[in-house]
Short mmCIF file of C-alpha atoms in Angstrom, two decimals:
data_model
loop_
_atom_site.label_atom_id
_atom_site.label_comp_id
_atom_site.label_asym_id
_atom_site.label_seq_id
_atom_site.Cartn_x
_atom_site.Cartn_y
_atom_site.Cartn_z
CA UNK A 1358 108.45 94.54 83.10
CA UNK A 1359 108.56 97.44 80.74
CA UNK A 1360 111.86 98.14 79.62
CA UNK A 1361 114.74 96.70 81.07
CA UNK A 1362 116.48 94.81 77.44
CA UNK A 1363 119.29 94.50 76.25
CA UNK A 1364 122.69 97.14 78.05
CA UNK A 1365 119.66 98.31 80.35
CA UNK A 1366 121.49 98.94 83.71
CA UNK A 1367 119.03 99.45 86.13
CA UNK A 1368 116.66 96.37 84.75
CA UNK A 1369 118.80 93.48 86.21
CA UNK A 1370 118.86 95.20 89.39
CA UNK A 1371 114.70 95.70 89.18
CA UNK A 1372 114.39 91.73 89.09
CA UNK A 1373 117.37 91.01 91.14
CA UNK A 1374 115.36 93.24 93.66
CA UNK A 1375 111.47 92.03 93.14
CA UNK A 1376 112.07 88.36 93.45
CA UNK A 1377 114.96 88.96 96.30
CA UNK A 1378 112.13 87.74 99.36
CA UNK A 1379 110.04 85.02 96.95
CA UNK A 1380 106.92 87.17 97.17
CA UNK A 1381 107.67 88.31 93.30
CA UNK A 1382 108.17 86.57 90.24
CA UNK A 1383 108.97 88.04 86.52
CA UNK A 1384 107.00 86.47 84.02
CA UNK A 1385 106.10 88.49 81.25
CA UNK A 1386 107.98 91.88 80.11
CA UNK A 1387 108.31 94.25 77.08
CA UNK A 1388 111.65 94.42 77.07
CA UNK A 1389 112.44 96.28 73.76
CA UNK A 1390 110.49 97.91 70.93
CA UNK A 1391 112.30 95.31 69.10
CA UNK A 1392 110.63 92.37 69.39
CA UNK A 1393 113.81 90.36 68.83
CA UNK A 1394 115.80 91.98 71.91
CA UNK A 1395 112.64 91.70 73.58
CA UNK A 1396 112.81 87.79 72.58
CA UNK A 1397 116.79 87.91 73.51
CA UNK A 1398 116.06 89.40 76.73
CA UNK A 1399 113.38 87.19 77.78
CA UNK A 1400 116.10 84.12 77.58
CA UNK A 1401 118.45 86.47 79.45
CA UNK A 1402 115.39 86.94 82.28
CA UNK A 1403 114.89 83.00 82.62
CA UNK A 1404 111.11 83.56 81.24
CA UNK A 1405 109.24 82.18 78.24
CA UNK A 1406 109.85 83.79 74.88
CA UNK A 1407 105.93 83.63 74.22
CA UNK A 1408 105.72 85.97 77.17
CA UNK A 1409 108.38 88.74 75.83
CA UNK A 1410 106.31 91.37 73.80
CA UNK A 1411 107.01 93.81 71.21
CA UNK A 1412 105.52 96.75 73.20
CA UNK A 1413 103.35 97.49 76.11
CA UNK A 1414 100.17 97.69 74.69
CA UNK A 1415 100.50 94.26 73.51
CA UNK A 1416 102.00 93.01 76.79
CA UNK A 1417 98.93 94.05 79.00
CA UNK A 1418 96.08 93.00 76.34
CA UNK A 1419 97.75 89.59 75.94
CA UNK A 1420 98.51 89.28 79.75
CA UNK A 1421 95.06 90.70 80.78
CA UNK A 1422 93.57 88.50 79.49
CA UNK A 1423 95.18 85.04 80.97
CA UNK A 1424 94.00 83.36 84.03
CA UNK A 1425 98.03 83.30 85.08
CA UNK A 1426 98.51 87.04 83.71
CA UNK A 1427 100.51 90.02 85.75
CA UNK A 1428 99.53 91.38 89.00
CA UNK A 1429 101.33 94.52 88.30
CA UNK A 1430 104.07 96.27 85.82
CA UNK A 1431 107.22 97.34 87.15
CA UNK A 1432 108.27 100.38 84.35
CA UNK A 1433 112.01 100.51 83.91
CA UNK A 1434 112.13 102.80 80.85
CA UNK A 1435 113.70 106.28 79.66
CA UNK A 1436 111.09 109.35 81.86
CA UNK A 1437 109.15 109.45 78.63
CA UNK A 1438 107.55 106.37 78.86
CA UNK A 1439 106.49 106.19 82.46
CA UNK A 1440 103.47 108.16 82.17
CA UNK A 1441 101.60 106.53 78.73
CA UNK A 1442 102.69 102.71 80.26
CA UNK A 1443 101.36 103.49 83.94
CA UNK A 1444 98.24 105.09 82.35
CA UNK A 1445 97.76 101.61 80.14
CA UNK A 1446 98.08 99.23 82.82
CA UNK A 1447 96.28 100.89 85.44
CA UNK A 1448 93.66 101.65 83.04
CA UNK A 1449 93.63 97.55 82.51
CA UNK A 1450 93.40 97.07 85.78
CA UNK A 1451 96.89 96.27 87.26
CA UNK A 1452 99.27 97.61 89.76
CA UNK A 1453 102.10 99.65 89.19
CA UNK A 1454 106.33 100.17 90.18
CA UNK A 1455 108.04 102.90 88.32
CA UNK A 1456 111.22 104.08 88.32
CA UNK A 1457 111.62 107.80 89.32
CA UNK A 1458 110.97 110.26 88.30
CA UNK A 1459 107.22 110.23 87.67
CA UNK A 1460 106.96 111.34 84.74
CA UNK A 1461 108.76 113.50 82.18
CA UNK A 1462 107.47 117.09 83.32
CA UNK A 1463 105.41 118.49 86.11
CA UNK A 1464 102.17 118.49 84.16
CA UNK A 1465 102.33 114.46 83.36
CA UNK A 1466 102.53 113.92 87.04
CA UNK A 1467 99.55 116.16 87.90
CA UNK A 1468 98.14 113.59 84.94
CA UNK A 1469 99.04 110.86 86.39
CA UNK A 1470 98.01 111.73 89.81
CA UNK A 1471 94.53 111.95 88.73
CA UNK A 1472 94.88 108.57 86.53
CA UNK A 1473 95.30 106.70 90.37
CA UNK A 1474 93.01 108.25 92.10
CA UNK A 1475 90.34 107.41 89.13
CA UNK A 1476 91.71 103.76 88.73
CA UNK A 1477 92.46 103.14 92.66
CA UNK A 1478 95.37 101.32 91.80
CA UNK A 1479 98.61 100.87 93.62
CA UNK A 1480 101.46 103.27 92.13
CA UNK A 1481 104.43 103.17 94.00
CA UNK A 1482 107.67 105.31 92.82
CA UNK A 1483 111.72 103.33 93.41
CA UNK A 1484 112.90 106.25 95.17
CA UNK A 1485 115.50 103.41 96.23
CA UNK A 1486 117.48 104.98 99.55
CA UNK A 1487 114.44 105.06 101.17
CA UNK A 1488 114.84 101.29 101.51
CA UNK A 1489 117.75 101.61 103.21
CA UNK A 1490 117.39 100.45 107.09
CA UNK A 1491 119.41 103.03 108.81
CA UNK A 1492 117.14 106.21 106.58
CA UNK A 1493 114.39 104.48 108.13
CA UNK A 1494 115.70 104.67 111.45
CA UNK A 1495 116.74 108.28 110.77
CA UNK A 1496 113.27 109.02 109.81
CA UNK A 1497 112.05 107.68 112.89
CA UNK A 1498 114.74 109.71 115.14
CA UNK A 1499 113.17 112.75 113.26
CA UNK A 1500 109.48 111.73 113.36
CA UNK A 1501 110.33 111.13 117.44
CA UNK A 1502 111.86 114.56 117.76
CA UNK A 1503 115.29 113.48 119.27
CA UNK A 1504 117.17 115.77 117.55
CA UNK A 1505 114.64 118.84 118.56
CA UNK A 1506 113.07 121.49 116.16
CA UNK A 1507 115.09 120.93 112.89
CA UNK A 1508 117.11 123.96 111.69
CA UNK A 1509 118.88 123.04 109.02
CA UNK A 1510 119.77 120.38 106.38
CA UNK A 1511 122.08 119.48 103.87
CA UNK A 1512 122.19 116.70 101.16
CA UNK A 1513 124.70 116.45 98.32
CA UNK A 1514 124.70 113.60 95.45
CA UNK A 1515 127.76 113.86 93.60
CA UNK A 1516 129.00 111.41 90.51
CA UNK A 1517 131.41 112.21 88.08
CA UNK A 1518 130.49 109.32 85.48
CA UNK A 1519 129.48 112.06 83.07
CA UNK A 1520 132.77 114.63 83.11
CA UNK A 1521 133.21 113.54 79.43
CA UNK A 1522 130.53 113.57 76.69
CA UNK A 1523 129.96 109.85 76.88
CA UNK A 1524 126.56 110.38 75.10
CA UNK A 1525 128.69 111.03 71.80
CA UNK A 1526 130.20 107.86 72.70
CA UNK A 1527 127.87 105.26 72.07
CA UNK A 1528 127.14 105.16 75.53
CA UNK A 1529 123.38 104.30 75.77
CA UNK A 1530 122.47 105.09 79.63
CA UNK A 1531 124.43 108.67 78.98
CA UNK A 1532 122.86 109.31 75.20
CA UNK A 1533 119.35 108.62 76.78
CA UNK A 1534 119.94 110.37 80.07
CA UNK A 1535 121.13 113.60 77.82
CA UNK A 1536 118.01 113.97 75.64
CA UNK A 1537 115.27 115.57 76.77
CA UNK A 1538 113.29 113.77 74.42
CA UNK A 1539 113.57 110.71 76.63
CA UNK A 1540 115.01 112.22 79.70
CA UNK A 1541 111.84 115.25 79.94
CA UNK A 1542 112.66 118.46 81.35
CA UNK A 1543 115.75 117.42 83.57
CA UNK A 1544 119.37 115.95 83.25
CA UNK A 1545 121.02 115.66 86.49
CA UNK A 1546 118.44 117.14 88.48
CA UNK A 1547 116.09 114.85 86.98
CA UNK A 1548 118.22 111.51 87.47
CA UNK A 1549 119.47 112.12 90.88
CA UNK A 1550 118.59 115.35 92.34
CA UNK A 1551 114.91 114.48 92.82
CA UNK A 1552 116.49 111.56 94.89
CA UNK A 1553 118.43 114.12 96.69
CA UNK A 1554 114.93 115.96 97.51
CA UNK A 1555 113.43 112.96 98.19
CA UNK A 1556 115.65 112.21 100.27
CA UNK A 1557 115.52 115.26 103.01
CA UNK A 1558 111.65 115.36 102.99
CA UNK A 1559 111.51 111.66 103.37
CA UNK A 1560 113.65 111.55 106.44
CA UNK A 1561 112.99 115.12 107.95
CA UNK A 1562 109.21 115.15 107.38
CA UNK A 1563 109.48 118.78 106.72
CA UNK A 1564 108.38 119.71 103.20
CA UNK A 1565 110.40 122.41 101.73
CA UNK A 1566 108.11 125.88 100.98
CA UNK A 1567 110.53 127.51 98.60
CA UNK A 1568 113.91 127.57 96.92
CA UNK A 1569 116.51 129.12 94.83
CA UNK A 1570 118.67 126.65 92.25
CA UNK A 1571 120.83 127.09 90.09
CA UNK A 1572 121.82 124.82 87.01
CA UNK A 1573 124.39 124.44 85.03
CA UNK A 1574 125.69 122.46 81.64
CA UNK A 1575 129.17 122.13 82.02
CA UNK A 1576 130.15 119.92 79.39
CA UNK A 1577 130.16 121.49 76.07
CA UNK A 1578 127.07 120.81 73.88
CA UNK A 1579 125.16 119.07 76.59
CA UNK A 1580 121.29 119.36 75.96
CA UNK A 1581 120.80 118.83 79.42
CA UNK A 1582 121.81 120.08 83.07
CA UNK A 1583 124.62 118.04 84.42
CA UNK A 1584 124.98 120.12 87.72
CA UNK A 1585 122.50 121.99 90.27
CA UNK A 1586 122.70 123.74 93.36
CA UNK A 1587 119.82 124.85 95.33
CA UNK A 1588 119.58 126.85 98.63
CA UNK A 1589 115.87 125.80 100.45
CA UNK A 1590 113.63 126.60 103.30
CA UNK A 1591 111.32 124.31 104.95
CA UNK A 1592 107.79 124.89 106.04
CA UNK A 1593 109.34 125.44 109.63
CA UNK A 1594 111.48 127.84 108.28
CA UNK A 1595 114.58 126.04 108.57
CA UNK A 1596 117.29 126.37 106.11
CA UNK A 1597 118.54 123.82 103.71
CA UNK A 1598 121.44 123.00 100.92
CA UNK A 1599 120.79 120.56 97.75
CA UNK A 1600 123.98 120.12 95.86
CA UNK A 1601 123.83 117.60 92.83
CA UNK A 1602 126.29 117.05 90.33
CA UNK A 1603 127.50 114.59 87.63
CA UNK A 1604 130.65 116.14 86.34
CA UNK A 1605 132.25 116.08 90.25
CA UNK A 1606 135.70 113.93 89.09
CA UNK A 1607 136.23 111.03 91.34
CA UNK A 1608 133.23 111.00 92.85
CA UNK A 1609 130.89 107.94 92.51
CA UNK A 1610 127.80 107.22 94.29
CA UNK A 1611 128.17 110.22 96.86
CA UNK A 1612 124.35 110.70 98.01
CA UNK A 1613 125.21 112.39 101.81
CA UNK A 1614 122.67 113.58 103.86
CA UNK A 1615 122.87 115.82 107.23
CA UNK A 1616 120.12 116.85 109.49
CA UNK A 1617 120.88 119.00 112.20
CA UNK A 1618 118.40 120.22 115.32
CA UNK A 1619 118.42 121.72 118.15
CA UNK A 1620 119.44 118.77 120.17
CA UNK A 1621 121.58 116.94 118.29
CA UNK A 1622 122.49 116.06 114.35
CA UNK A 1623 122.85 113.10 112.20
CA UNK A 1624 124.73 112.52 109.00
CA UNK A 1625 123.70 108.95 106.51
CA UNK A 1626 126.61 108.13 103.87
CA UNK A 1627 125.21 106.05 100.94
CA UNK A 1628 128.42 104.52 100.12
CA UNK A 1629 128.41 103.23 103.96
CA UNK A 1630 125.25 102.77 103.92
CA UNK A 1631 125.44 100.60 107.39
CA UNK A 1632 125.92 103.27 109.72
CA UNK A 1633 124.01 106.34 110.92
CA UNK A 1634 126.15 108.75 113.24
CA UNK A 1635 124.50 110.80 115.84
CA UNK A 1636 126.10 114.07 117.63
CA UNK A 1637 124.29 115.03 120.83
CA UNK A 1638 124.40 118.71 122.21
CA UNK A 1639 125.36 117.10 125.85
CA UNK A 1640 126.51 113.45 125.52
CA UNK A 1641 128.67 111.46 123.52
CA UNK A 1642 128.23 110.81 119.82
CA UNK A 1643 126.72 107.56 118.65
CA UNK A 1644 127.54 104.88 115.63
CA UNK A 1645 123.63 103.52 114.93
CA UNK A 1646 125.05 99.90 113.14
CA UNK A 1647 122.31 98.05 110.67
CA UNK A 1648 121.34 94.78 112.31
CA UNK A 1649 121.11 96.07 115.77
CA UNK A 1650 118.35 94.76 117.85
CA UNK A 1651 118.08 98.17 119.69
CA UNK A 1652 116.38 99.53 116.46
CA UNK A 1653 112.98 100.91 115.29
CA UNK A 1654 110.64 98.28 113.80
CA UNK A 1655 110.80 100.35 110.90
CA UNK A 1656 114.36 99.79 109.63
CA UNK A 1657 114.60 95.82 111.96
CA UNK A 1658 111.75 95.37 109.21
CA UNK A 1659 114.09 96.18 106.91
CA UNK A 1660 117.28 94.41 107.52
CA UNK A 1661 117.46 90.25 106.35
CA UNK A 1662 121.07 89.75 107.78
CA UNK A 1663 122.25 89.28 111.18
CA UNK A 1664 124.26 92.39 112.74
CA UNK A 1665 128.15 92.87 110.45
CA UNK A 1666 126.73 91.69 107.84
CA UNK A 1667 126.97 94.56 105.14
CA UNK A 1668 123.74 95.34 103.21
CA UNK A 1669 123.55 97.27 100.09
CA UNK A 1670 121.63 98.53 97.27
CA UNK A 1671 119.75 95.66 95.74
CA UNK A 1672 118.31 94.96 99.06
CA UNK A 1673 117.40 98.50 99.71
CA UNK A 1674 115.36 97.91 96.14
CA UNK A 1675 114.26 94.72 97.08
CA UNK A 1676 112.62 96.42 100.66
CA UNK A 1677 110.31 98.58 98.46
CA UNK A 1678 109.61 96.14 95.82
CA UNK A 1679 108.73 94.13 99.39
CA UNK A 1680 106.24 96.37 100.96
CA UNK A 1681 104.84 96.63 97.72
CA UNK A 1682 103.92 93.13 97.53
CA UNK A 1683 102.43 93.51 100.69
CA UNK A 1684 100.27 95.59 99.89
CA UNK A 1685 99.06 94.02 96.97
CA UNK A 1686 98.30 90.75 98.98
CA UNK A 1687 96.36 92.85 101.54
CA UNK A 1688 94.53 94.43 98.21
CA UNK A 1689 93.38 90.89 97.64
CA UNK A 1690 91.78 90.71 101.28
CA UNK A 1691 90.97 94.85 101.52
CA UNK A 1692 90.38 96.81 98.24
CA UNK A 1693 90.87 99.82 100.81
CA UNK A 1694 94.34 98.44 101.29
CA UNK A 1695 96.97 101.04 100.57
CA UNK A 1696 101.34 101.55 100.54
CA UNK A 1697 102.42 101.41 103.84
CA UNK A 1698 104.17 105.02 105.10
CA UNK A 1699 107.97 103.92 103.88
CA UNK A 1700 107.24 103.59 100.12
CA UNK A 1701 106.93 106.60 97.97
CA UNK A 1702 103.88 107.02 95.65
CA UNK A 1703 102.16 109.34 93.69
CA UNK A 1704 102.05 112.40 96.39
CA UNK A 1705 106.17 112.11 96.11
CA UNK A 1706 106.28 111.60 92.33
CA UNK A 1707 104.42 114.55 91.99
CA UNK A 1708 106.18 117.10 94.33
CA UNK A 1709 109.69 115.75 93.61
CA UNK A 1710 108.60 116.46 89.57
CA UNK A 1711 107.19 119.94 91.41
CA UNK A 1712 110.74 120.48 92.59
CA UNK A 1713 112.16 119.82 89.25
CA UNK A 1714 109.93 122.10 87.69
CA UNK A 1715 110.29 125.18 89.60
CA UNK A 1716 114.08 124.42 90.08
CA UNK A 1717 114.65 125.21 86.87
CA UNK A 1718 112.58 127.41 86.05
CA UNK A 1719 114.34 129.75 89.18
CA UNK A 1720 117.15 128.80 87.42
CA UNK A 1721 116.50 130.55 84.29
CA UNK A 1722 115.39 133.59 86.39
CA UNK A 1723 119.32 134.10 88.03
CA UNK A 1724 118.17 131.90 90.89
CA UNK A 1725 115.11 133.87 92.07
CA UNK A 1726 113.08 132.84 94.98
CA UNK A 1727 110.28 130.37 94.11
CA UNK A 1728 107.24 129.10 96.22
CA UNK A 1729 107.23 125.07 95.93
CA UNK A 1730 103.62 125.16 95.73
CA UNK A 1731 101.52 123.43 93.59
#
């Protein structure tokens, strides 16, 4: 692991997640640039203290180079770092499982595009709803054309957690997230509207072809965006709405996604994250339940408890950081061996960091009309 030390957040939850199903175990990590939280965290982690580096570099030359060494690096840093650690250990030969975004900026991800398609390593990105098993299903109602043509979609992801200036605060997930030194070219659109966009391509299969944002920095001083609205159209030409914010009061974790077609709609809650409802033009509305045996393969595949027995967000983590191992093992068998269709790589990094980019930059033109093309 890369990252992940000492008041990291979203660390924890990578392990918690990776060695969930026994296919994964953390050995090794960089966990600080200062060696002794790196140390600290390693006795945190469970692992051996000779194994906790001072940086990344030194992590993958020393772990390269044993016969027990790292099958792949899972980066859990600040966006700066993803790009210059995934271009080190792929370079060295290993697999890798960032965090989103990519990369820091639109360019870095064209960069790091090219760096797996050179190195023909693994790169998968923890766009981490799309473990969840009832998006899968909904991607599968949509891939099966139940609801019809689409024509239009909505997804809002609304938090409040930074309404005050909490990066003045000594808050370090807030001061990090607010600097676009670390945080690149994005605040909230960056942290969880590119989930957001994710999100509707992921289940709809429609890519979007243009769009018109708008960004805002509501709290005074702010580097960095802490609110965005975008209207969309899709390839088909369908409409679509992107609402994220992080100064929405009350609101925690409110990722909400709506598809609606011709035939019928269906609308995915992350904070109830067990249930998909269906509306049908001409029968009665449906409650999809996680667990049910009437499911696709895809999200069955994707569910480890019997039915009523609530799910959440570490194993939605842990179903990515499971298909990942997979395809690793199959690597060892195939060197053709690739992701499987429900875990986001490279393609995704770069056109969610595409939708970053021209976001904001039809932003700063008063919301013009901008071709997502690349």
């Amino acid at each position: 692991m890369a990252g992940g030390g000492p008041g990291s957040f979203i660390g924890p939850v990578h392990r918690m997640a990776a060695e969930l199903d026994g296919n994964i175990e953390l050995v090794a990590g960089a966990f600080s640039q200062d060696a002794g939280k790196s140390k600290a965290a390693a006795q945190t982690y469970g692992i051996d203290e000779a194994r906790a580096y001072a940086n990344y570099e030194e992590m993958i030359a020393a772990e390269t180079k044993r016969a027990d060494g790292i099958d792949f690096v899972a980066i859990v840093t600040p966006n700066h770092l993803h790009l210059p650690i995934a271009r080190a250990a792929m370079e060295a030969g290993l697999h890798v499982m960032s965090d989103k975004p990519a990369t820091a900026n639109f360019q870095e991800a064209l960069d790091l595009k090219n760096i797996v398609e050179r190195t023909n390593r693994l790169y998968a990105l923890t766009f981490t709803y799309t473990g969840y098993p009832l998006v899968r299903e909904a991607r599968e109602i949509c891939r099966r054309g139940e609801l019809g043509a689409i024509r239009k979609v909505m997804v809002e992801y609304l938090q409040g957690w930074l309404t005050q200036p909490l990066e003045k605060m000594g808050q370090k997930q807030a001061e990090w997230r607010s600097d676009p030194a670390k945080s690149g070219i994005g605040g909230c659109i960056g942290d969880i509207g590119v989930h957001a966009f994710n999100l509707l391509e992921y289940v709809t299969g429609q890519p979007v072809k243009k769009l018109s944002a708008t960004l805002r920095t509501m709290v005074a001083g702010r580097a960095l965006d802490d609110d965005c609205s975008a209207m969309l159209v899709f390839e088909n030409g369908a409409p679509g709405i992107l609402a994220a914010s992080q100064i929405a009061v009350g609101e925690r974790n409110g990722l909400r996604l709506r598809v609606y077609g011709e035939k019928g709609s269906l609308e995915w809650y992350q904070e109830d994250p067990n249930r998909l409802q269906l509306k049908w033009l001409d029968r009665p509305d449906q409650t999809l339940h996680a667990g049910s045996a009437f499911l696709s393969e895809a999200a069955r595949h994707a569910t480890r408890l019997p039915l009523g027995h609530p799910e959440g967000f570490v194993e939605a983590f842990a179903n990515i950081y499971r298909d990942f191992s997979h395809a690793i093992f199959e690597r060892q068998e195939r060197p053709d061996a690739s992701l499987s269709g429900s875990v986001c790589g490279i393609e995704e990094g770069v056109r969610s960091m595409a939708f970053m980019e021209r976001a904001i930059g039809s932003s700063k033109a008063d919301g013009a009309w901008t071709a997502l093309e690349y």
